[in-house]
């Protein structure tokens, strides 16, 4: 799906959440060279950089930006997606109870993620499309399918181990 569709679906899914804190959201990208790092930090001066190489000089570096609203996430995502693979993650939310499936509210495993130019949650492999991931408790595939249906979408791949 294109970025507008992915973010539109994310917005619908956030409206289904029984609770979420809009500032419980961040963008993350791997800068694999100086040019990408410069472009990301110039586009988002408040971004934090964490180095994973030795002596803070090796690549890649993780670039992370906290956001305060859905609109800020959308704007930053549009900018970052034009630079590199990245994702936005809403992690401070609660999925509603789904009584017909015997599921209580879910907070611990409730997250929503949009991966730009990737089909995996870590954005390690490039793809032309963007992917929406609904994070739920392991084994609660029915909840993921129910949530997707609330956004007029469907689960298109198998569940996978996240973080």
PDB file of C-alpha atoms in Angstrom:
ATOM      1  CA  UNK A   1       0.000   0.000   0.000  1.00  0.00           C
ATOM      2  CA  UNK A   2       1.143   3.563  -0.459  1.00  0.00           C
ATOM      3  CA  UNK A   3       2.066   5.781   2.481  1.00  0.00           C
ATOM      4  CA  UNK A   4      -1.251   7.657   2.603  1.00  0.00           C
ATOM      5  CA  UNK A   5      -3.147   4.342   2.713  1.00  0.00           C
ATOM      6  CA  UNK A   6      -0.849   2.937   5.407  1.00  0.00           C
ATOM      7  CA  UNK A   7      -1.132   6.025   7.593  1.00  0.00           C
ATOM      8  CA  UNK A   8      -4.894   6.209   6.980  1.00  0.00           C
ATOM      9  CA  UNK A   9      -5.251   2.611   8.162  1.00  0.00           C
ATOM     10  CA  UNK A  10      -3.075   3.379  11.195  1.00  0.00           C
ATOM     11  CA  UNK A  11      -5.303   6.321  12.069  1.00  0.00           C
ATOM     12  CA  UNK A  12      -8.412   4.095  11.840  1.00  0.00           C
ATOM     13  CA  UNK A  13      -6.795   1.459  14.044  1.00  0.00           C
ATOM     14  CA  UNK A  14      -5.796   4.050  16.624  1.00  0.00           C
ATOM     15  CA  UNK A  15      -9.426   5.161  16.758  1.00  0.00           C
ATOM     16  CA  UNK A  16     -10.375   1.558  17.612  1.00  0.00           C
ATOM     17  CA  UNK A  17      -7.941   1.446  20.525  1.00  0.00           C
ATOM     18  CA  UNK A  18      -9.789   1.717  23.824  1.00  0.00           C
ATOM     19  CA  UNK A  19      -7.090   4.148  24.908  1.00  0.00           C
ATOM     20  CA  UNK A  20      -3.882   5.579  23.549  1.00  0.00           C
ATOM     21  CA  UNK A  21      -1.500   8.382  24.363  1.00  0.00           C
ATOM     22  CA  UNK A  22      -0.610  10.206  21.168  1.00  0.00           C
ATOM     23  CA  UNK A  23       2.803  11.164  22.512  1.00  0.00           C
ATOM     24  CA  UNK A  24       3.590   7.464  23.104  1.00  0.00           C
ATOM     25  CA  UNK A  25       4.936   7.324  19.575  1.00  0.00           C
ATOM     26  CA  UNK A  26       8.300   7.517  17.864  1.00  0.00           C
ATOM     27  CA  UNK A  27       9.945   7.154  14.471  1.00  0.00           C
ATOM     28  CA  UNK A  28      13.043   5.042  14.003  1.00  0.00           C
ATOM     29  CA  UNK A  29      15.436   4.585  11.096  1.00  0.00           C
ATOM     30  CA  UNK A  30      18.865   3.109  10.484  1.00  0.00           C
ATOM     31  CA  UNK A  31      21.367   5.547   9.037  1.00  0.00           C
ATOM     32  CA  UNK A  32      23.827   3.381   7.152  1.00  0.00           C
ATOM     33  CA  UNK A  33      26.018   6.226   5.935  1.00  0.00           C
ATOM     34  CA  UNK A  34      26.854   9.879   6.624  1.00  0.00           C
ATOM     35  CA  UNK A  35      24.507  11.228   3.931  1.00  0.00           C
ATOM     36  CA  UNK A  36      21.417   9.488   5.360  1.00  0.00           C
ATOM     37  CA  UNK A  37      22.355  10.518   8.908  1.00  0.00           C
ATOM     38  CA  UNK A  38      22.818  14.149   7.853  1.00  0.00           C
ATOM     39  CA  UNK A  39      19.525  14.233   5.948  1.00  0.00           C
ATOM     40  CA  UNK A  40      17.511  12.644   8.787  1.00  0.00           C
ATOM     41  CA  UNK A  41      18.926  14.900  11.499  1.00  0.00           C
ATOM     42  CA  UNK A  42      18.576  18.004   9.310  1.00  0.00           C
ATOM     43  CA  UNK A  43      14.929  17.135   8.666  1.00  0.00           C
ATOM     44  CA  UNK A  44      14.297  16.451  12.373  1.00  0.00           C
ATOM     45  CA  UNK A  45      16.683  18.431  14.592  1.00  0.00           C
ATOM     46  CA  UNK A  46      15.180  16.870  17.738  1.00  0.00           C
ATOM     47  CA  UNK A  47      16.104  13.336  16.664  1.00  0.00           C
ATOM     48  CA  UNK A  48      18.418  11.265  18.868  1.00  0.00           C
ATOM     49  CA  UNK A  49      21.276   9.279  17.370  1.00  0.00           C
ATOM     50  CA  UNK A  50      22.585   6.031  18.865  1.00  0.00           C
ATOM     51  CA  UNK A  51      25.704   4.468  17.438  1.00  0.00           C
ATOM     52  CA  UNK A  52      26.090   0.721  17.365  1.00  0.00           C
ATOM     53  CA  UNK A  53      29.577   0.629  15.890  1.00  0.00           C
ATOM     54  CA  UNK A  54      32.744   0.954  17.914  1.00  0.00           C
ATOM     55  CA  UNK A  55      33.804   4.405  19.038  1.00  0.00           C
ATOM     56  CA  UNK A  56      30.584   6.036  17.784  1.00  0.00           C
ATOM     57  CA  UNK A  57      31.992   5.955  14.265  1.00  0.00           C
ATOM     58  CA  UNK A  58      30.835   2.622  12.838  1.00  0.00           C
ATOM     59  CA  UNK A  59      27.648   2.186  10.895  1.00  0.00           C
ATOM     60  CA  UNK A  60      24.733   1.827  11.227  1.00  0.00           C
ATOM     61  CA  UNK A  61      23.428   4.464  13.613  1.00  0.00           C
ATOM     62  CA  UNK A  62      19.872   4.420  14.960  1.00  0.00           C
ATOM     63  CA  UNK A  63      17.986   7.685  14.518  1.00  0.00           C
ATOM     64  CA  UNK A  64      14.914   8.095  16.728  1.00  0.00           C
ATOM     65  CA  UNK A  65      12.367  10.898  16.947  1.00  0.00           C
ATOM     66  CA  UNK A  66       9.653  11.181  19.600  1.00  0.00           C
ATOM     67  CA  UNK A  67       6.428  12.686  18.283  1.00  0.00           C
ATOM     68  CA  UNK A  68       3.547  14.345  20.104  1.00  0.00           C
ATOM     69  CA  UNK A  69       0.642  13.850  17.690  1.00  0.00           C
ATOM     70  CA  UNK A  70      -0.578  11.809  14.762  1.00  0.00           C
ATOM     71  CA  UNK A  71      -0.061  14.780  12.433  1.00  0.00           C
ATOM     72  CA  UNK A  72       3.540  15.192  13.566  1.00  0.00           C
ATOM     73  CA  UNK A  73       4.080  11.458  12.985  1.00  0.00           C
ATOM     74  CA  UNK A  74       2.570  11.748   9.492  1.00  0.00           C
ATOM     75  CA  UNK A  75       4.738  14.731   8.545  1.00  0.00           C
ATOM     76  CA  UNK A  76       7.938  13.190   9.878  1.00  0.00           C
ATOM     77  CA  UNK A  77       7.147   9.832   8.250  1.00  0.00           C
ATOM     78  CA  UNK A  78       6.570  11.449   4.864  1.00  0.00           C
ATOM     79  CA  UNK A  79       9.939  13.205   5.155  1.00  0.00           C
ATOM     80  CA  UNK A  80      11.889  10.218   6.471  1.00  0.00           C
ATOM     81  CA  UNK A  81      10.372   7.770   3.970  1.00  0.00           C
ATOM     82  CA  UNK A  82      11.799   9.895   1.165  1.00  0.00           C
ATOM     83  CA  UNK A  83      15.263   9.448   2.708  1.00  0.00           C
ATOM     84  CA  UNK A  84      15.428   5.807   3.860  1.00  0.00           C
ATOM     85  CA  UNK A  85      13.511   2.833   5.246  1.00  0.00           C
ATOM     86  CA  UNK A  86      11.962   3.703   8.583  1.00  0.00           C
ATOM     87  CA  UNK A  87       9.034   2.963  10.842  1.00  0.00           C
ATOM     88  CA  UNK A  88       6.657   4.723  13.183  1.00  0.00           C
ATOM     89  CA  UNK A  89       5.520   2.900  16.319  1.00  0.00           C
ATOM     90  CA  UNK A  90       2.664   3.705  18.676  1.00  0.00           C
ATOM     91  CA  UNK A  91       3.458   1.785  21.842  1.00  0.00           C
ATOM     92  CA  UNK A  92       1.385   3.365  24.588  1.00  0.00           C
ATOM     93  CA  UNK A  93      -2.100   2.101  23.741  1.00  0.00           C
ATOM     94  CA  UNK A  94      -4.681  -0.477  24.707  1.00  0.00           C
ATOM     95  CA  UNK A  95      -6.617  -2.786  22.387  1.00  0.00           C
ATOM     96  CA  UNK A  96     -10.275  -3.116  23.356  1.00  0.00           C
ATOM     97  CA  UNK A  97     -11.901  -6.226  24.726  1.00  0.00           C
ATOM     98  CA  UNK A  98     -13.426  -8.438  22.035  1.00  0.00           C
ATOM     99  CA  UNK A  99     -16.026 -10.354  24.006  1.00  0.00           C
ATOM    100  CA  UNK A 100     -17.203 -12.473  21.076  1.00  0.00           C
ATOM    101  CA  UNK A 101     -13.643 -13.853  20.821  1.00  0.00           C
ATOM    102  CA  UNK A 102     -13.224 -14.195  24.586  1.00  0.00           C
ATOM    103  CA  UNK A 103     -10.494 -11.523  24.657  1.00  0.00           C
ATOM    104  CA  UNK A 104     -10.048  -8.965  27.426  1.00  0.00           C
ATOM    105  CA  UNK A 105      -8.477  -5.552  26.915  1.00  0.00           C
ATOM    106  CA  UNK A 106      -4.806  -5.792  25.967  1.00  0.00           C
ATOM    107  CA  UNK A 107      -2.187  -3.281  27.042  1.00  0.00           C
ATOM    108  CA  UNK A 108       1.095  -5.166  27.406  1.00  0.00           C
ATOM    109  CA  UNK A 109       1.301  -6.374  23.791  1.00  0.00           C
ATOM    110  CA  UNK A 110      -0.703  -3.581  22.134  1.00  0.00           C
ATOM    111  CA  UNK A 111       1.322  -1.684  19.552  1.00  0.00           C
ATOM    112  CA  UNK A 112       0.760  -0.352  16.068  1.00  0.00           C
ATOM    113  CA  UNK A 113       3.517   0.103  13.519  1.00  0.00           C
ATOM    114  CA  UNK A 114       3.875   1.415   9.980  1.00  0.00           C
ATOM    115  CA  UNK A 115       7.046   0.278   8.209  1.00  0.00           C
ATOM    116  CA  UNK A 116       7.968   2.451   5.247  1.00  0.00           C
ATOM    117  CA  UNK A 117       9.573   0.808   2.244  1.00  0.00           C
ATOM    118  CA  UNK A 118       9.737  -2.517   4.031  1.00  0.00           C
ATOM    119  CA  UNK A 119       7.759  -5.660   4.784  1.00  0.00           C
ATOM    120  CA  UNK A 120       9.528  -6.421   8.072  1.00  0.00           C
ATOM    121  CA  UNK A 121       9.231  -4.748  11.469  1.00  0.00           C
ATOM    122  CA  UNK A 122      12.929  -3.868  11.648  1.00  0.00           C
ATOM    123  CA  UNK A 123      12.995  -2.343   8.142  1.00  0.00           C
ATOM    124  CA  UNK A 124      15.987  -4.446   7.185  1.00  0.00           C
ATOM    125  CA  UNK A 125      14.833  -5.346   3.677  1.00  0.00           C
ATOM    126  CA  UNK A 126      13.701  -2.774   1.138  1.00  0.00           C
ATOM    127  CA  UNK A 127      10.256  -3.000  -0.467  1.00  0.00           C
ATOM    128  CA  UNK A 128       8.369  -0.619  -2.724  1.00  0.00           C
ATOM    129  CA  UNK A 129       5.334  -0.686  -0.419  1.00  0.00           C
ATOM    130  CA  UNK A 130       4.606   0.234   3.180  1.00  0.00           C
ATOM    131  CA  UNK A 131       3.326  -2.274   5.722  1.00  0.00           C
ATOM    132  CA  UNK A 132       1.037  -1.857   8.738  1.00  0.00           C
ATOM    133  CA  UNK A 133       1.750  -4.189  11.647  1.00  0.00           C
ATOM    134  CA  UNK A 134      -0.768  -4.798  14.425  1.00  0.00           C
ATOM    135  CA  UNK A 135       1.091  -6.076  17.479  1.00  0.00           C
ATOM    136  CA  UNK A 136      -0.908  -8.347  19.783  1.00  0.00           C
ATOM    137  CA  UNK A 137      -0.272 -10.978  22.412  1.00  0.00           C
ATOM    138  CA  UNK A 138       1.337 -14.100  20.894  1.00  0.00           C
ATOM    139  CA  UNK A 139      -1.395 -16.525  19.867  1.00  0.00           C
ATOM    140  CA  UNK A 140      -4.066 -13.824  19.567  1.00  0.00           C
ATOM    141  CA  UNK A 141      -4.238 -13.913  15.772  1.00  0.00           C
ATOM    142  CA  UNK A 142      -8.025 -13.545  16.041  1.00  0.00           C
ATOM    143  CA  UNK A 143      -7.543 -10.141  17.685  1.00  0.00           C
ATOM    144  CA  UNK A 144      -5.248  -9.014  14.863  1.00  0.00           C
ATOM    145  CA  UNK A 145      -7.827 -10.108  12.283  1.00  0.00           C
ATOM    146  CA  UNK A 146     -10.629  -8.389  14.232  1.00  0.00           C
ATOM    147  CA  UNK A 147      -8.611  -5.160  14.467  1.00  0.00           C
ATOM    148  CA  UNK A 148      -7.767  -5.233  10.766  1.00  0.00           C
ATOM    149  CA  UNK A 149     -11.465  -5.671   9.937  1.00  0.00           C
ATOM    150  CA  UNK A 150     -12.286  -2.566  11.989  1.00  0.00           C
ATOM    151  CA  UNK A 151     -10.097  -0.618   9.562  1.00  0.00           C
ATOM    152  CA  UNK A 152     -11.657  -2.312   6.499  1.00  0.00           C
ATOM    153  CA  UNK A 153      -8.445  -4.271   6.022  1.00  0.00           C
ATOM    154  CA  UNK A 154      -7.350  -7.851   6.449  1.00  0.00           C
ATOM    155  CA  UNK A 155      -4.324  -9.680   7.726  1.00  0.00           C
ATOM    156  CA  UNK A 156      -2.205 -10.596   4.713  1.00  0.00           C
ATOM    157  CA  UNK A 157       0.659 -12.513   6.267  1.00  0.00           C
ATOM    158  CA  UNK A 158       1.370 -14.987   9.020  1.00  0.00           C
ATOM    159  CA  UNK A 159       2.002 -13.805  12.543  1.00  0.00           C
ATOM    160  CA  UNK A 160       5.647 -13.304  13.308  1.00  0.00           C
ATOM    161  CA  UNK A 161       7.748 -12.882  16.373  1.00  0.00           C
ATOM    162  CA  UNK A 162       8.248  -9.208  17.169  1.00  0.00           C
ATOM    163  CA  UNK A 163      10.132  -7.602  19.970  1.00  0.00           C
TER     164      UNK A 163
END
